[in-house]
């Protein structure tokens, strides 16, 4: 597995080694021993989530407050998304900065998003199925959402057509320093 650094030190792109032949391909999407060795950390995933979204659906920017903060490993098994992680660690020198990466069933890249980051994605293919592992269970009371169009964060979303949001995401507010890490 190849690790690709991003402009935020702790957010990583993981690119698996793919073995292809005329029958198709094979790759390890997750190997705990290799993952921990590459990232130099101990990890314990407790929940797998599977999301199906149509083109133009934007989910996020979601995070959970401590002690329910989640690290995530995100990948796409059908279609393509533009995946985003926003640094919300108030003492970080990259506070408010974001990383965006196209993840697809074709490129098989994964995005490692540690605790202290908000996460969201935009579906750019007709349909996308996203799988992500989390290090803590979902806790509704600890969940917070930052507006996808917060002008202080200024994410450049790669879609100019209509964006489709859930009611919860549509009512999200801008980043508030009082509700971050």
mmCIF file with all atom_site columns, N, CA and C in Angstrom, residues 19-51:
data_model
loop_
_atom_site.group_PDB
_atom_site.id
_atom_site.type_symbol
_atom_site.label_atom_id
_atom_site.label_alt_id
_atom_site.label_comp_id
_atom_site.label_asym_id
_atom_site.label_entity_id
_atom_site.label_seq_id
_atom_site.pdbx_PDB_ins_code
_atom_site.Cartn_x
_atom_site.Cartn_y
_atom_site.Cartn_z
_atom_site.occupancy
_atom_site.B_iso_or_equiv
_atom_site.pdbx_formal_charge
_atom_site.auth_seq_id
_atom_site.auth_comp_id
_atom_site.auth_asym_id
_atom_site.auth_atom_id
_atom_site.pdbx_PDB_model_num
ATOM 1  N N  . UNK A 1 19 ? -3.587  -5.987  -7.967  1.00 0.00 ? 19 UNK A N  1
ATOM 2  C CA . UNK A 1 19 ? -3.117  -7.108  -8.788  1.00 0.00 ? 19 UNK A CA 1
ATOM 3  C C  . UNK A 1 19 ? -4.190  -7.384  -9.842  1.00 0.00 ? 19 UNK A C  1
ATOM 4  N N  . UNK A 1 20 ? -3.839  -7.132  -11.101 1.00 0.00 ? 20 UNK A N  1
ATOM 5  C CA . UNK A 1 20 ? -4.807  -7.286  -12.198 1.00 0.00 ? 20 UNK A CA 1
ATOM 6  C C  . UNK A 1 20 ? -4.359  -8.362  -13.167 1.00 0.00 ? 20 UNK A C  1
ATOM 7  N N  . UNK A 1 21 ? -5.334  -9.011  -13.749 1.00 0.00 ? 21 UNK A N  1
ATOM 8  C CA . UNK A 1 21 ? -5.096  -9.940  -14.859 1.00 0.00 ? 21 UNK A CA 1
ATOM 9  C C  . UNK A 1 21 ? -6.377  -9.961  -15.699 1.00 0.00 ? 21 UNK A C  1
ATOM 10 N N  . UNK A 1 22 ? -6.426  -10.764 -16.756 1.00 0.00 ? 22 UNK A N  1
ATOM 11 C CA . UNK A 1 22 ? -7.615  -10.752 -17.617 1.00 0.00 ? 22 UNK A CA 1
ATOM 12 C C  . UNK A 1 22 ? -8.935  -11.073 -16.903 1.00 0.00 ? 22 UNK A C  1
ATOM 13 N N  . UNK A 1 23 ? -8.870  -11.717 -15.740 1.00 0.00 ? 23 UNK A N  1
ATOM 14 C CA . UNK A 1 23 ? -10.090 -12.064 -15.001 1.00 0.00 ? 23 UNK A CA 1
ATOM 15 C C  . UNK A 1 23 ? -10.653 -10.888 -14.221 1.00 0.00 ? 23 UNK A C  1
ATOM 16 N N  . UNK A 1 24 ? -9.795  -9.896  -13.894 1.00 0.00 ? 24 UNK A N  1
ATOM 17 C CA . UNK A 1 24 ? -10.214 -8.784  -13.038 1.00 0.00 ? 24 UNK A CA 1
ATOM 18 C C  . UNK A 1 24 ? -9.061  -8.327  -12.178 1.00 0.00 ? 24 UNK A C  1
ATOM 19 N N  . UNK A 1 25 ? -9.356  -8.042  -10.914 1.00 0.00 ? 25 UNK A N  1
ATOM 20 C CA . UNK A 1 25 ? -8.287  -7.579  -10.028 1.00 0.00 ? 25 UNK A CA 1
ATOM 21 C C  . UNK A 1 25 ? -8.542  -8.014  -8.594  1.00 0.00 ? 25 UNK A C  1
ATOM 22 N N  . UNK A 1 26 ? -7.503  -7.861  -7.786  1.00 0.00 ? 26 UNK A N  1
ATOM 23 C CA . UNK A 1 26 ? -7.559  -8.147  -6.355  1.00 0.00 ? 26 UNK A CA 1
ATOM 24 C C  . UNK A 1 26 ? -6.718  -7.097  -5.640  1.00 0.00 ? 26 UNK A C  1
ATOM 25 N N  . UNK A 1 27 ? -7.209  -6.659  -4.467  1.00 0.00 ? 27 UNK A N  1
ATOM 26 C CA . UNK A 1 27 ? -6.402  -5.796  -3.606  1.00 0.00 ? 27 UNK A CA 1
ATOM 27 C C  . UNK A 1 27 ? -6.910  -5.903  -2.181  1.00 0.00 ? 27 UNK A C  1
ATOM 28 N N  . UNK A 1 28 ? -6.043  -5.621  -1.234  1.00 0.00 ? 28 UNK A N  1
ATOM 29 C CA . UNK A 1 28 ? -6.451  -5.558  0.164   1.00 0.00 ? 28 UNK A CA 1
ATOM 30 C C  . UNK A 1 28 ? -6.975  -4.158  0.424   1.00 0.00 ? 28 UNK A C  1
ATOM 31 N N  . UNK A 1 29 ? -8.228  -4.045  0.791   1.00 0.00 ? 29 UNK A N  1
ATOM 32 C CA . UNK A 1 29 ? -8.776  -2.726  1.110   1.00 0.00 ? 29 UNK A CA 1
ATOM 33 C C  . UNK A 1 29 ? -8.417  -2.318  2.534   1.00 0.00 ? 29 UNK A C  1
ATOM 34 N N  . UNK A 1 30 ? -8.173  -3.296  3.393   1.00 0.00 ? 30 UNK A N  1
ATOM 35 C CA . UNK A 1 30 ? -7.716  -2.988  4.747   1.00 0.00 ? 30 UNK A CA 1
ATOM 36 C C  . UNK A 1 30 ? -6.959  -4.162  5.316   1.00 0.00 ? 30 UNK A C  1
ATOM 37 N N  . UNK A 1 31 ? -5.817  -3.861  5.910   1.00 0.00 ? 31 UNK A N  1
ATOM 38 C CA . UNK A 1 31 ? -5.001  -4.838  6.611   1.00 0.00 ? 31 UNK A CA 1
ATOM 39 C C  . UNK A 1 31 ? -4.505  -4.122  7.866   1.00 0.00 ? 31 UNK A C  1
ATOM 40 N N  . UNK A 1 32 ? -5.032  -4.484  9.007   1.00 0.00 ? 32 UNK A N  1
ATOM 41 C CA . UNK A 1 32 ? -4.746  -3.782  10.261  1.00 0.00 ? 32 UNK A CA 1
ATOM 42 C C  . UNK A 1 32 ? -3.245  -3.655  10.517  1.00 0.00 ? 32 UNK A C  1
ATOM 43 N N  . UNK A 1 33 ? -2.515  -4.721  10.340  1.00 0.00 ? 33 UNK A N  1
ATOM 44 C CA . UNK A 1 33 ? -1.072  -4.715  10.614  1.00 0.00 ? 33 UNK A CA 1
ATOM 45 C C  . UNK A 1 33 ? -0.349  -3.712  9.702   1.00 0.00 ? 33 UNK A C  1
ATOM 46 N N  . UNK A 1 34 ? -0.652  -3.753  8.409   1.00 0.00 ? 34 UNK A N  1
ATOM 47 C CA . UNK A 1 34 ? -0.012  -2.830  7.464   1.00 0.00 ? 34 UNK A CA 1
ATOM 48 C C  . UNK A 1 34 ? -0.454  -1.388  7.720   1.00 0.00 ? 34 UNK A C  1
ATOM 49 N N  . UNK A 1 35 ? -1.751  -1.201  7.961   1.00 0.00 ? 35 UNK A N  1
ATOM 50 C CA . UNK A 1 35 ? -2.303  0.126   8.197   1.00 0.00 ? 35 UNK A CA 1
ATOM 51 C C  . UNK A 1 35 ? -1.625  0.785   9.393   1.00 0.00 ? 35 UNK A C  1
ATOM 52 N N  . UNK A 1 36 ? -1.558  0.067   10.508  1.00 0.00 ? 36 UNK A N  1
ATOM 53 C CA . UNK A 1 36 ? -0.938  0.616   11.712  1.00 0.00 ? 36 UNK A CA 1
ATOM 54 C C  . UNK A 1 36 ? 0.548   0.890   11.503  1.00 0.00 ? 36 UNK A C  1
ATOM 55 N N  . UNK A 1 37 ? 1.213   0.032   10.767  1.00 0.00 ? 37 UNK A N  1
ATOM 56 C CA . UNK A 1 37 ? 2.636   0.229   10.486  1.00 0.00 ? 37 UNK A CA 1
ATOM 57 C C  . UNK A 1 37 ? 2.872   1.460   9.618   1.00 0.00 ? 37 UNK A C  1
ATOM 58 N N  . UNK A 1 38 ? 2.075   1.614   8.576   1.00 0.00 ? 38 UNK A N  1
ATOM 59 C CA . UNK A 1 38 ? 2.230   2.748   7.654   1.00 0.00 ? 38 UNK A CA 1
ATOM 60 C C  . UNK A 1 38 ? 1.948   4.073   8.350   1.00 0.00 ? 38 UNK A C  1
ATOM 61 N N  . UNK A 1 39 ? 0.892   4.121   9.167   1.00 0.00 ? 39 UNK A N  1
ATOM 62 C CA . UNK A 1 39 ? 0.507   5.370   9.823   1.00 0.00 ? 39 UNK A CA 1
ATOM 63 C C  . UNK A 1 39 ? 1.146   5.543   11.194  1.00 0.00 ? 39 UNK A C  1
ATOM 64 N N  . UNK A 1 40 ? 1.855   4.519   11.667  1.00 0.00 ? 40 UNK A N  1
ATOM 65 C CA . UNK A 1 40 ? 2.528   4.555   12.960  1.00 0.00 ? 40 UNK A CA 1
ATOM 66 C C  . UNK A 1 40 ? 1.552   4.892   14.094  1.00 0.00 ? 40 UNK A C  1
ATOM 67 N N  . UNK A 1 41 ? 0.436   4.153   14.129  1.00 0.00 ? 41 UNK A N  1
ATOM 68 C CA . UNK A 1 41 ? -0.540  4.328   15.200  1.00 0.00 ? 41 UNK A CA 1
ATOM 69 C C  . UNK A 1 41 ? -1.333  3.060   15.377  1.00 0.00 ? 41 UNK A C  1
ATOM 70 N N  . UNK A 1 42 ? -1.918  2.937   16.553  1.00 0.00 ? 42 UNK A N  1
ATOM 71 C CA . UNK A 1 42 ? -2.813  1.815   16.846  1.00 0.00 ? 42 UNK A CA 1
ATOM 72 C C  . UNK A 1 42 ? -4.234  2.262   16.537  1.00 0.00 ? 42 UNK A C  1
ATOM 73 N N  . UNK A 1 43 ? -4.979  1.389   15.886  1.00 0.00 ? 43 UNK A N  1
ATOM 74 C CA . UNK A 1 43 ? -6.328  1.758   15.465  1.00 0.00 ? 43 UNK A CA 1
ATOM 75 C C  . UNK A 1 43 ? -7.294  0.629   15.805  1.00 0.00 ? 43 UNK A C  1
ATOM 76 N N  . UNK A 1 44 ? -8.514  1.015   16.166  1.00 0.00 ? 44 UNK A N  1
ATOM 77 C CA . UNK A 1 44 ? -9.544  0.026   16.447  1.00 0.00 ? 44 UNK A CA 1
ATOM 78 C C  . UNK A 1 44 ? -10.846 0.512   15.822  1.00 0.00 ? 44 UNK A C  1
ATOM 79 N N  . UNK A 1 45 ? -11.163 -0.017  14.666  1.00 0.00 ? 45 UNK A N  1
ATOM 80 C CA . UNK A 1 45 ? -12.425 0.344   14.034  1.00 0.00 ? 45 UNK A CA 1
ATOM 81 C C  . UNK A 1 45 ? -13.555 -0.428  14.699  1.00 0.00 ? 45 UNK A C  1
ATOM 82 N N  . UNK A 1 46 ? -14.679 0.275   14.973  1.00 0.00 ? 46 UNK A N  1
ATOM 83 C CA . UNK A 1 46 ? -15.801 -0.354  15.674  1.00 0.00 ? 46 UNK A CA 1
ATOM 84 C C  . UNK A 1 46 ? -17.082 -0.370  14.851  1.00 0.00 ? 46 UNK A C  1
ATOM 85 N N  . UNK A 1 47 ? -17.103 0.374   13.745  1.00 0.00 ? 47 UNK A N  1
ATOM 86 C CA . UNK A 1 47 ? -18.342 0.480   12.971  1.00 0.00 ? 47 UNK A CA 1
ATOM 87 C C  . UNK A 1 47 ? -17.994 0.678   11.503  1.00 0.00 ? 47 UNK A C  1
ATOM 88 N N  . UNK A 1 48 ? -18.710 -0.008  10.623  1.00 0.00 ? 48 UNK A N  1
ATOM 89 C CA . UNK A 1 48 ? -18.620 0.207   9.176   1.00 0.00 ? 48 UNK A CA 1
ATOM 90 C C  . UNK A 1 48 ? -19.923 0.836   8.714   1.00 0.00 ? 48 UNK A C  1
ATOM 91 N N  . UNK A 1 49 ? -19.828 1.876   7.898   1.00 0.00 ? 49 UNK A N  1
ATOM 92 C CA . UNK A 1 49 ? -20.998 2.554   7.352   1.00 0.00 ? 49 UNK A CA 1
ATOM 93 C C  . UNK A 1 49 ? -20.996 2.430   5.837   1.00 0.00 ? 49 UNK A C  1
ATOM 94 N N  . UNK A 1 50 ? -22.173 2.335   5.249   1.00 0.00 ? 50 UNK A N  1
ATOM 95 C CA . UNK A 1 50 ? -22.333 2.206   3.801   1.00 0.00 ? 50 UNK A CA 1
ATOM 96 C C  . UNK A 1 50 ? -23.368 3.235   3.366   1.00 0.00 ? 50 UNK A C  1
ATOM 97 N N  . UNK A 1 51 ? -22.962 4.156   2.508   1.00 0.00 ? 51 UNK A N  1
ATOM 98 C CA . UNK A 1 51 ? -23.828 5.229   2.041   1.00 0.00 ? 51 UNK A CA 1
ATOM 99 C C  . UNK A 1 51 ? -24.020 5.108   0.532   1.00 0.00 ? 51 UNK A C  1
#
